[in-house]
XYZ file of C-alpha atoms in Angstrom:
656
model
C -40.248 -43.116 -2.931
C -36.679 -43.497 -2.714
C -35.780 -39.825 -5.485
C -38.814 -37.970 -3.106
C -37.023 -38.802 -0.227
C -33.381 -37.666 -1.264
C -35.302 -34.516 -3.264
C -37.133 -33.878 0.570
C -33.805 -34.118 2.404
C -31.966 -32.068 0.225
C -35.320 -28.883 0.526
C -35.349 -29.272 4.535
C -31.624 -28.332 4.113
C -31.659 -26.095 2.049
C -34.562 -24.779 3.996
C -32.278 -24.704 7.235
C -29.501 -23.261 5.276
C -31.798 -20.518 4.285
C -32.883 -20.043 8.431
C -28.913 -19.630 8.652
C -29.099 -16.600 6.978
C -32.103 -14.973 8.173
C -31.590 -16.104 11.509
C -28.181 -14.620 12.091
C -27.158 -12.070 15.135
C -27.729 -8.797 14.706
C -25.053 -6.943 14.423
C -23.288 -4.825 17.626
C -24.777 -1.233 18.333
C -22.162 1.696 17.919
C -20.840 1.591 21.199
C -19.748 -1.829 21.340
C -17.955 -1.272 17.950
C -16.676 1.366 20.241
C -15.339 0.116 23.140
C -14.283 -2.974 20.908
C -12.061 -0.279 19.269
C -10.663 0.754 22.028
C -9.853 -2.387 23.343
C -8.209 -3.450 20.523
C -5.787 -0.430 20.356
C -5.509 -0.346 23.504
C -5.464 -3.769 24.620
C -3.930 -5.591 21.839
C -3.408 -8.796 23.990
C -6.319 -8.677 26.368
C -7.963 -11.263 24.722
C -4.908 -13.953 24.216
C -3.630 -13.447 28.112
C -4.183 -17.526 28.715
C -4.457 -17.276 33.059
C -5.131 -20.761 34.699
C -8.887 -21.381 36.384
C -6.477 -21.488 39.928
C -5.044 -18.351 39.408
C -5.483 -15.605 42.108
C -7.295 -12.529 41.081
C -4.661 -10.554 42.030
C -2.122 -12.746 39.620
C -5.147 -11.632 36.939
C -5.091 -8.330 37.444
C -1.552 -8.171 37.650
C -1.683 -10.095 34.325
C -4.213 -7.783 32.800
C -2.180 -4.599 34.276
C 1.109 -6.086 32.117
C -0.424 -7.263 29.304
C -1.806 -3.172 29.147
C 1.804 -1.581 29.489
C 2.883 -3.998 26.703
C 0.449 -2.624 24.697
C 1.466 1.205 25.256
C 5.051 0.623 25.244
C 6.298 -2.175 22.660
C 9.812 -2.177 24.199
C 9.064 -4.288 27.186
C 7.885 -7.058 24.644
C 11.155 -6.551 22.503
C 13.916 -6.063 25.087
C 13.857 -9.441 27.388
C 15.626 -10.252 23.791
C 18.054 -7.056 23.853
C 21.939 -8.601 23.391
C 24.877 -6.492 23.368
C 25.567 -7.425 19.446
C 22.369 -5.775 18.948
C 23.012 -2.751 20.955
C 26.426 -2.280 19.279
C 24.819 -2.665 15.568
C 22.469 0.557 17.313
C 24.982 2.617 18.816
C 26.448 2.570 15.140
C 23.443 3.215 13.680
C 22.285 6.423 17.013
C 25.438 7.510 16.268
C 25.585 7.737 12.578
C 22.052 8.999 12.772
C 22.804 11.780 14.683
C 25.454 13.235 12.042
C 23.256 13.274 9.382
C 20.332 14.637 12.089
C 22.112 17.316 13.343
C 22.852 19.568 10.899
C 19.303 18.870 8.794
C 17.350 19.551 11.983
C 19.001 22.667 12.017
C 18.132 23.438 8.438
C 14.538 22.527 8.966
C 13.868 24.739 11.905
C 14.879 27.754 9.154
C 12.874 26.116 6.600
C 10.009 26.067 9.757
C 10.979 29.512 10.551
C 12.194 28.971 14.222
C 15.500 29.530 15.931
C 17.794 26.725 15.037
C 18.016 25.459 18.666
C 14.166 24.106 18.711
C 15.278 21.974 15.604
C 17.601 20.088 17.514
C 15.284 20.237 20.504
C 12.513 18.573 18.246
C 15.746 15.352 17.631
C 15.586 14.504 21.664
C 11.838 14.106 22.687
C 9.872 12.744 20.009
C 12.672 10.281 19.515
C 13.071 9.015 23.041
C 8.987 8.576 23.214
C 8.740 6.766 20.558
C 11.465 4.418 21.166
C 9.655 3.559 23.680
C 5.918 3.284 21.793
C 6.405 3.230 18.628
C 6.023 -0.573 16.580
C 8.479 0.014 13.812
C 12.178 -1.063 14.049
C 13.704 1.621 11.093
C 12.207 4.627 11.365
C 14.155 7.806 12.259
C 11.665 10.119 14.224
C 12.623 14.215 13.813
C 11.970 17.338 11.558
C 11.033 16.770 7.774
C 11.002 18.598 5.134
C 7.656 18.498 3.933
C 5.965 19.158 6.980
C 8.453 22.391 7.903
C 7.682 24.200 4.697
C 4.243 23.453 5.514
C 4.528 24.799 9.338
C 6.145 28.078 7.445
C 3.301 28.342 4.929
C 0.425 28.025 6.694
C 1.336 29.502 10.509
C 2.779 32.741 8.322
C -0.660 33.277 7.230
C -1.840 33.990 10.634
C 0.736 35.222 12.336
C 4.258 36.936 10.436
C 7.566 35.263 11.822
C 9.403 38.556 11.446
C 7.100 40.981 12.988
C 6.200 38.781 15.793
C 8.522 36.091 16.375
C 8.008 34.961 20.044
C 3.969 35.041 18.841
C 5.131 32.777 15.913
C 6.723 29.958 17.918
C 4.321 29.775 20.590
C 1.648 29.607 17.689
C 3.448 26.613 16.283
C 3.777 25.023 19.847
C 0.183 25.273 20.023
C -0.122 23.870 16.629
C 2.364 20.795 17.138
C -0.422 20.002 20.371
C -2.940 19.999 18.045
C -1.199 17.752 15.569
C -0.847 15.464 18.551
C -4.186 15.324 19.534
C -5.101 14.282 16.418
C -2.968 11.823 15.230
C -3.491 10.063 18.857
C -7.295 9.761 18.006
C -6.766 8.745 14.885
C -4.956 5.711 16.510
C -7.368 5.352 19.717
C -10.537 5.747 17.462
C -9.307 3.618 14.461
C -9.429 6.780 12.244
C -6.479 5.562 9.334
C -9.272 6.055 6.765
C -8.513 9.775 7.248
C -4.653 9.209 6.248
C -5.656 7.136 3.263
C -7.936 9.798 1.731
C -4.060 11.426 0.540
C -3.494 8.803 -1.949
C -0.491 7.447 -2.702
C -0.326 9.072 -5.930
C -1.572 11.920 -4.602
C 1.420 11.691 -2.289
C 3.601 11.248 -5.008
C 2.637 14.356 -6.278
C 2.775 16.513 -3.399
C 5.766 15.203 -2.271
C 7.796 16.220 -5.578
C 5.863 19.545 -6.061
C 7.000 19.947 -1.886
C 10.108 19.257 -2.664
C 10.691 21.679 -5.463
C 9.134 24.701 -3.493
C 11.432 24.021 -0.436
C 14.329 23.891 -2.857
C 13.427 27.202 -4.262
C 12.986 28.681 -1.033
C 16.419 27.629 -0.159
C 17.235 30.222 -2.788
C 17.469 32.394 0.073
C 20.016 30.770 2.141
C 22.189 30.175 -1.047
C 22.257 33.675 -2.446
C 22.375 35.784 0.826
C 18.542 37.210 -0.003
C 17.727 39.072 3.008
C 14.181 40.045 2.269
C 12.293 37.347 0.303
C 8.587 36.483 0.055
C 6.567 34.308 2.678
C 4.342 32.692 -0.006
C 5.555 29.277 -1.585
C 4.381 29.255 -5.088
C 6.390 28.905 -7.560
C 6.161 32.540 -9.732
C 5.963 34.145 -6.466
C 9.580 32.864 -4.929
C 11.095 33.585 -8.684
C 9.778 36.595 -8.754
C 10.878 37.270 -5.351
C 14.720 36.246 -5.529
C 14.707 38.138 -9.049
C 13.343 41.452 -7.574
C 15.934 40.860 -4.296
C 18.925 40.318 -6.716
C 17.861 43.500 -8.438
C 17.986 45.657 -4.988
C 20.655 44.668 -3.569
C 23.014 44.385 -6.641
C 22.078 48.349 -7.979
C 21.955 49.122 -3.964
C 24.651 50.844 -1.837
C 24.887 47.964 -0.423
C 27.260 45.494 -2.576
C 25.877 42.006 -3.191
C 28.054 39.372 -2.222
C 28.113 35.917 -4.397
C 30.145 34.665 -1.710
C 27.173 32.742 0.027
C 26.394 31.183 -3.459
C 30.131 29.725 -4.202
C 30.103 28.703 -0.591
C 26.362 27.056 -0.855
C 27.321 25.399 -4.658
C 30.895 23.784 -3.925
C 29.585 22.320 -0.529
C 26.224 21.283 -2.607
C 28.751 19.694 -5.061
C 30.600 17.749 -2.455
C 26.971 16.217 -0.540
C 25.326 14.931 -3.691
C 28.683 13.419 -5.031
C 29.036 11.399 -1.383
C 25.762 10.658 -2.420
C 26.854 9.237 -5.551
C 29.579 7.034 -4.627
C 27.162 5.634 -1.864
C 25.132 4.662 -4.632
C 27.447 3.110 -6.412
C 29.028 0.769 -3.151
C 26.598 0.013 -0.611
C 29.684 -0.038 1.624
C 30.087 3.586 1.436
C 26.580 4.261 3.144
C 28.335 5.918 5.836
C 29.743 8.645 3.563
C 26.700 10.692 2.878
C 25.155 10.426 6.126
C 28.460 12.463 7.710
C 28.704 14.636 4.866
C 26.188 17.532 6.287
C 27.890 17.549 9.572
C 31.509 17.496 8.004
C 30.037 20.327 5.844
C 29.225 22.172 8.717
C 32.573 21.830 10.243
C 34.450 22.315 7.471
C 31.738 25.778 5.843
C 32.111 27.333 10.059
C 36.275 27.422 10.034
C 36.422 28.652 6.522
C 34.416 31.175 7.716
C 35.748 32.155 11.036
C 39.219 31.707 9.508
C 38.643 34.294 6.604
C 35.765 36.214 8.493
C 33.816 35.837 5.262
C 30.773 36.928 7.816
C 32.535 41.030 7.242
C 32.148 40.536 3.260
C 28.214 39.420 3.117
C 28.444 36.172 3.992
C 25.142 35.618 6.223
C 25.800 33.117 9.299
C 23.436 31.506 12.256
C 24.862 33.218 14.501
C 23.684 32.953 18.505
C 22.308 29.167 18.853
C 20.956 28.557 22.459
C 22.609 25.187 23.924
C 21.287 23.437 26.637
C 18.182 20.938 27.565
C 14.954 21.359 26.286
C 13.008 23.711 27.839
C 9.242 23.743 28.285
C 7.041 25.398 26.413
C 3.374 24.890 28.612
C 2.980 28.156 28.999
C 3.790 29.048 26.421
C 0.563 27.362 23.906
C -2.616 29.379 23.190
C -5.737 27.863 23.756
C -7.728 31.132 24.193
C -8.121 34.128 21.903
C -9.541 34.008 17.653
C -6.574 31.890 16.259
C -7.277 28.696 18.379
C -9.100 27.547 15.558
C -7.017 28.514 13.021
C -4.177 26.235 15.052
C -6.368 23.111 15.344
C -6.954 23.154 11.385
C -3.331 23.492 10.932
C -2.316 20.869 13.501
C -5.135 18.776 11.223
C -3.579 19.085 8.310
C 0.138 18.434 9.364
C -1.330 15.384 11.859
C -2.578 13.816 8.267
C 0.441 15.155 6.140
C 3.042 13.504 8.934
C 1.705 10.003 9.427
C 0.734 9.467 5.870
C 4.458 10.099 5.108
C 5.459 8.407 8.353
C 3.278 5.271 7.619
C 4.603 5.263 3.984
C 8.510 5.101 5.309
C 7.520 2.593 8.314
C 5.474 0.296 6.293
C 8.390 0.493 3.048
C 10.969 -0.358 5.607
C 8.568 -2.950 7.292
C 8.489 -5.075 5.036
C 12.353 -5.268 3.800
C 12.515 -7.040 6.771
C 9.755 -8.937 7.351
C 7.473 -7.929 9.632
C 4.553 -6.335 10.485
C 3.416 -2.537 11.396
C 0.626 -2.159 13.632
C -1.021 1.308 11.968
C -3.392 2.266 15.043
C -0.046 1.507 17.506
C 1.961 3.951 15.275
C -0.713 6.612 15.451
C -1.184 6.748 18.565
C 2.650 6.617 19.669
C 2.888 9.587 17.197
C 0.163 11.472 18.812
C 1.766 10.924 21.882
C 5.427 12.057 20.790
C 4.151 15.201 19.373
C 1.616 16.447 22.612
C 5.051 15.775 24.677
C 7.381 17.490 21.983
C 4.906 20.332 22.065
C 5.008 20.816 26.211
C 9.206 20.730 25.692
C 9.890 23.169 23.144
C 9.275 20.845 19.405
C 7.572 21.233 16.506
C 5.813 18.426 14.547
C 8.132 15.324 14.001
C 7.194 12.636 12.443
C 9.636 9.742 10.677
C 12.366 10.766 7.684
C 12.864 8.897 4.881
C 16.513 9.637 4.412
C 17.449 9.423 8.358
C 15.448 6.050 7.916
C 16.894 5.161 5.165
C 20.745 5.878 6.438
C 19.395 3.920 10.064
C 18.553 0.813 8.249
C 21.517 1.078 6.004
C 23.716 1.337 9.376
C 22.267 -1.699 9.832
C 20.028 -1.002 13.275
C 18.071 -3.989 15.259
C 15.825 -1.401 17.250
C 14.364 1.972 18.493
C 17.166 1.903 20.532
C 19.186 3.804 17.746
C 16.683 6.429 17.623
C 17.649 6.825 22.017
C 21.604 7.055 20.415
C 20.748 9.235 18.453
C 18.183 11.907 20.985
C 21.438 11.576 24.002
C 24.022 12.151 21.134
C 21.828 15.530 19.943
C 22.214 16.304 24.269
C 25.142 16.351 24.559
C 26.468 18.011 21.318
C 23.197 20.921 22.346
C 25.349 20.946 25.985
C 29.201 21.043 24.591
C 29.326 22.464 21.082
C 25.905 24.444 20.180
C 28.401 27.753 20.605
C 30.446 26.605 17.925
C 27.768 26.407 15.476
C 27.988 31.106 15.654
C 29.600 31.070 12.364
C 27.777 28.563 10.489
C 26.664 29.979 6.512
C 23.115 30.718 6.076
C 24.365 28.782 2.543
C 25.039 25.621 3.751
C 21.840 24.843 5.371
C 20.683 25.456 2.357
C 22.691 23.302 1.179
C 22.003 20.076 3.277
C 18.209 20.851 2.556
C 18.678 20.611 -1.380
C 20.334 17.339 -1.198
C 18.190 15.867 0.472
C 15.510 16.595 -1.969
C 15.790 14.337 -4.816
C 14.546 11.423 -2.700
C 11.451 13.130 -2.261
C 10.718 13.185 -6.161
C 9.502 9.738 -7.558
C 9.637 10.238 -11.075
C 9.807 6.624 -12.053
C 6.625 5.880 -9.590
C 5.009 8.298 -11.236
C 5.243 6.928 -15.186
C 4.443 4.130 -13.074
C 0.845 5.647 -11.946
C 0.354 6.980 -15.288
C 0.804 3.246 -16.938
C -1.262 1.493 -14.378
C -4.045 4.237 -14.129
C -4.636 6.964 -15.229
C -7.158 8.821 -12.411
C -4.662 8.256 -9.715
C -2.244 10.019 -12.397
C -4.654 12.687 -12.761
C -4.462 13.394 -8.446
C -0.731 12.832 -8.787
C -0.683 15.835 -11.194
C -3.267 17.639 -9.601
C -1.415 17.710 -6.616
C 1.753 18.912 -7.992
C 0.804 21.573 -9.964
C -1.535 22.420 -6.784
C 1.369 23.004 -4.611
C 3.798 24.325 -7.334
C 1.941 27.025 -8.720
C -0.958 27.689 -5.854
C -0.652 26.398 -2.124
C -0.077 23.213 0.009
C -3.940 23.904 0.561
C -4.682 24.224 -2.684
C -2.424 21.300 -3.984
C -3.584 18.856 -1.142
C -7.470 20.338 -1.584
C -7.071 19.489 -5.475
C -5.421 15.621 -4.925
C -8.452 14.677 -2.118
C -10.613 16.434 -4.235
C -9.473 14.392 -7.513
C -9.483 11.041 -5.430
C -12.912 12.195 -3.488
C -14.366 12.330 -7.219
C -13.183 8.419 -7.954
C -14.260 7.534 -5.180
C -18.043 9.430 -6.264
C -17.762 8.478 -9.978
C -17.218 4.023 -8.431
C -20.260 4.722 -6.142
C -22.457 6.326 -8.280
C -21.180 3.387 -10.834
C -20.836 0.438 -9.283
C -20.604 -3.275 -11.199
C -23.444 -4.465 -12.045
C -23.056 -8.068 -13.603
C -24.800 -10.639 -15.045
C -23.212 -13.753 -13.784
C -23.488 -17.798 -15.365
C -23.075 -20.741 -13.961
C -19.319 -22.099 -15.089
C -19.213 -25.179 -17.256
C -18.340 -28.730 -15.056
C -18.280 -25.869 -11.570
C -21.174 -24.780 -9.148
C -19.472 -21.479 -9.654
C -21.403 -18.287 -10.662
C -19.518 -16.164 -12.444
C -19.714 -12.899 -14.999
C -20.643 -13.780 -18.228
C -18.448 -11.121 -20.171
C -15.220 -12.136 -17.964
C -15.840 -15.734 -18.442
C -17.447 -16.155 -21.735
C -17.971 -19.833 -21.155
C -20.326 -19.417 -18.683
C -23.763 -20.084 -19.794
C -26.984 -18.077 -17.907
C -30.095 -20.099 -17.014
C -33.100 -19.872 -19.061
C -35.862 -17.919 -17.470
C -33.700 -16.948 -14.662
C -31.304 -13.957 -14.622
C -28.745 -14.246 -11.701
C -27.150 -10.319 -10.737
C -24.020 -9.506 -8.722
C -23.823 -6.393 -7.093
C -19.990 -5.025 -7.299
C -20.301 -2.232 -4.685
C -19.719 -2.219 -0.471
C -23.045 -0.298 -0.536
C -26.499 0.160 -1.684
C -26.855 3.502 -0.574
C -28.545 7.251 -2.115
C -25.583 7.851 -4.712
C -26.282 4.279 -6.750
C -29.600 2.353 -5.591
C -31.866 4.291 -8.603
C -28.944 3.428 -10.214
C -28.990 -0.595 -9.749
C -32.913 -0.530 -10.098
C -32.995 1.078 -13.683
C -30.484 -1.070 -14.523
C -31.789 -4.317 -13.838
C -35.239 -3.469 -14.827
C -33.625 -2.770 -18.193
C -31.890 -6.126 -18.650
C -35.451 -7.323 -17.347
C -36.714 -6.041 -20.179
C -33.954 -6.550 -22.906
C -34.519 -10.042 -22.030
C -38.423 -10.122 -22.661
C -38.151 -8.175 -26.295
C -35.091 -11.061 -27.520
C -37.749 -13.543 -26.448
C -40.561 -11.759 -28.224
C -43.580 -12.875 -25.968
C -46.534 -11.019 -25.396
C -45.972 -11.706 -21.469
C -41.812 -12.023 -21.113
C -39.415 -14.944 -19.940
C -37.686 -13.872 -17.654
C -39.568 -15.184 -14.229
C -36.682 -14.539 -11.223
C -34.195 -12.847 -10.798
C -31.447 -13.620 -8.531
C -29.704 -11.335 -6.320
C -26.217 -11.781 -5.372
C -25.342 -9.802 -2.076
C -22.720 -11.640 -1.318
C -20.591 -8.282 -1.473
C -22.700 -5.776 -0.308
C -21.673 -4.474 3.057
C -24.335 -2.130 3.955
C -27.440 -0.522 2.722
C -29.305 2.832 3.591
C -33.011 3.793 3.479
C -32.739 5.235 0.202
C -31.149 1.409 -1.328
C -34.063 -0.568 0.627
C -36.329 2.170 -0.838
C -35.358 1.340 -4.245
C -35.485 -2.651 -3.750
C -38.896 -2.190 -3.124
C -39.838 -0.358 -6.341
C -37.760 -2.992 -8.132
C -39.900 -5.315 -6.305
C -42.891 -3.896 -7.189
C -41.789 -3.359 -10.881
C -41.062 -7.022 -11.517
C -44.208 -8.478 -9.416
C -46.161 -6.246 -12.381
C -44.336 -8.348 -14.863
C -44.421 -11.341 -12.862
C -41.158 -11.910 -12.099
C -40.103 -13.242 -8.274
C -37.026 -11.605 -6.335
C -34.443 -13.190 -4.390
C -32.144 -12.833 -2.482
C -28.381 -14.899 -1.897
C -26.282 -14.530 1.621
C -26.833 -11.111 2.239
C -24.301 -10.123 5.157
C -25.124 -9.356 8.697
C -26.121 -5.274 8.666
C -27.680 -5.363 5.391
C -30.449 -8.285 6.234
C -30.980 -7.070 9.792
C -32.293 -3.526 8.503
C -34.313 -5.629 5.701
C -35.518 -7.281 8.512
C -36.229 -4.109 10.555
C -37.674 -2.562 7.434
C -40.117 -5.433 6.616
C -38.897 -5.827 3.395
C -38.051 -9.748 4.044
C -41.496 -10.193 4.446
C -42.532 -8.518 1.523
C -40.596 -10.412 -0.727
C -41.091 -13.729 1.155
C -38.926 -15.769 3.540
C -38.536 -18.081 1.444
C -36.980 -16.515 -1.666
C -33.551 -15.368 0.631
C -30.706 -17.725 0.136
C -26.863 -19.036 1.150
C -25.832 -19.841 -2.155
C -26.344 -18.898 -5.952
C -26.626 -22.311 -7.058
C -29.354 -22.879 -3.987
C -31.340 -19.868 -5.799
C -31.160 -21.062 -9.104
C -32.038 -24.479 -7.993
C -35.339 -23.640 -6.285
C -36.485 -20.738 -8.904
C -36.094 -23.717 -11.921
C -38.374 -26.461 -8.958
C -40.868 -23.602 -8.749
C -43.636 -23.149 -10.462
C -43.447 -19.693 -11.570
C -39.911 -20.355 -13.224
C -41.388 -23.491 -15.218
C -44.737 -21.773 -16.512
């Protein structure tokens, strides 16, 4: 009598737990998810405001308003604890950063095929905005080599920078505006997964290929070539170098090797300073100021020796002063607006991918968390503002962030110091750049490229995951021998193919009970796990049961049932129940539901019952709407695998 009472209590408890699964609340509608996403992005502290019941509505309003401002401008949070010692560290880091930023910005502007001052402008407005809106303490904002090359390679296919430089510049500003719009949208609507489509492995290959292409393009400045190809693939660049040199050497205008001598001399100097800094960490400032020293020394050499009259190519006029408004120069009408949006999307993804990789790397070193959606939103706003103030696409630079970190920066104030230093330089010293040789800019860019080529990481990817290495090599070869777009397309295609293969052929595992535990695990991974006679416990290791994999899952389960019956060699078969663990299943579509219905019919025809365990709320919601739960019976929905197996064992069907 007592045992019957215990069994009755256990059955009642099991039925109650099953009702928890069946009566779970419906998932929120799409519009609520969007509103929640917006609230979490723009008001992350909104739910944490602790106001007493006696607080007035006025205080509540001001509290919410201040929380909103804190979410938009994180500087309001950390600036409360800002001290003089922190400012001292940020001042030193900012000045060191500016010494590297000024020559690099000029060089990257030439890489983007815009006038030098626009590279310097890009090192003013975006860093200032990011300093008050960004969440990273270390990242250094400004123009970078990969994005500059990306702009020049894509925009030149729409507008020729030589034939129409003003239209080219205006189009670059328009692309920058669209880049900011896409980046801000990624942050607001939490679309960061779009950036993740360019996987880490693909990014390693893309960066390495882009670095080699950028290096080959610097042969124009290093060799003093005047006519150069607009294509970016390695073969076209090398052919262009050969033809240009051959024409200049054989023409009446004699080719001057002074560009090459001057560029290589300072390139060796820059690389030596980097080598010394690696050996002695205290000399981190040496490679940071080396580019500025190179510019100063080479400019003096050209000015004193009149080398510009002997064939050395120089920058010539650099417009000084503050950023000018470019609102009127943005182009939102005409046939090229679609192209601007397309290029802006590509630049947004690449710029965010590089910035997030840089920011997260240094955040992990210092032990703080980086808010990805906030970063996307702040970078979008800074690029929108930059497009309105004569800037092109800015993002986080790995080389300058490393210098900023090594210099001991404490907060984003180092970006403010850098931007103010660039403003002073534009106001006072811009004219002194007239005699700066182009070969020095090429040498500065070349010296920064080794940091983009990570051979050790490529070896690690090959060792861990061959498919990831295929994406890495695909991106590398595509960028190097085809174009930037082809390299990106190959990398994303391979990454999608990998996801597709895993979706079409998800893991469908047979589970068994691990001895002396209540855990059910994969019998292949845990050979000691024992299966229950007459019951096959199956787990679907996929996030979704959809049109791509539903039939595969159905056929795999039916195959196991047939094989099990053949082994038992009975007329009607020995399998009496299938327990399907749906814990990992996040979603199911109509194709998945149809496959489950077909599976249920086929199993019933063989006298086999189907039980479901712990379906997620979106899954159970759809199954109830499709009346699938009614078809299998509510008594066959369980909270745990153990309860499902025990129920099957105690049923007449399982013991028949």
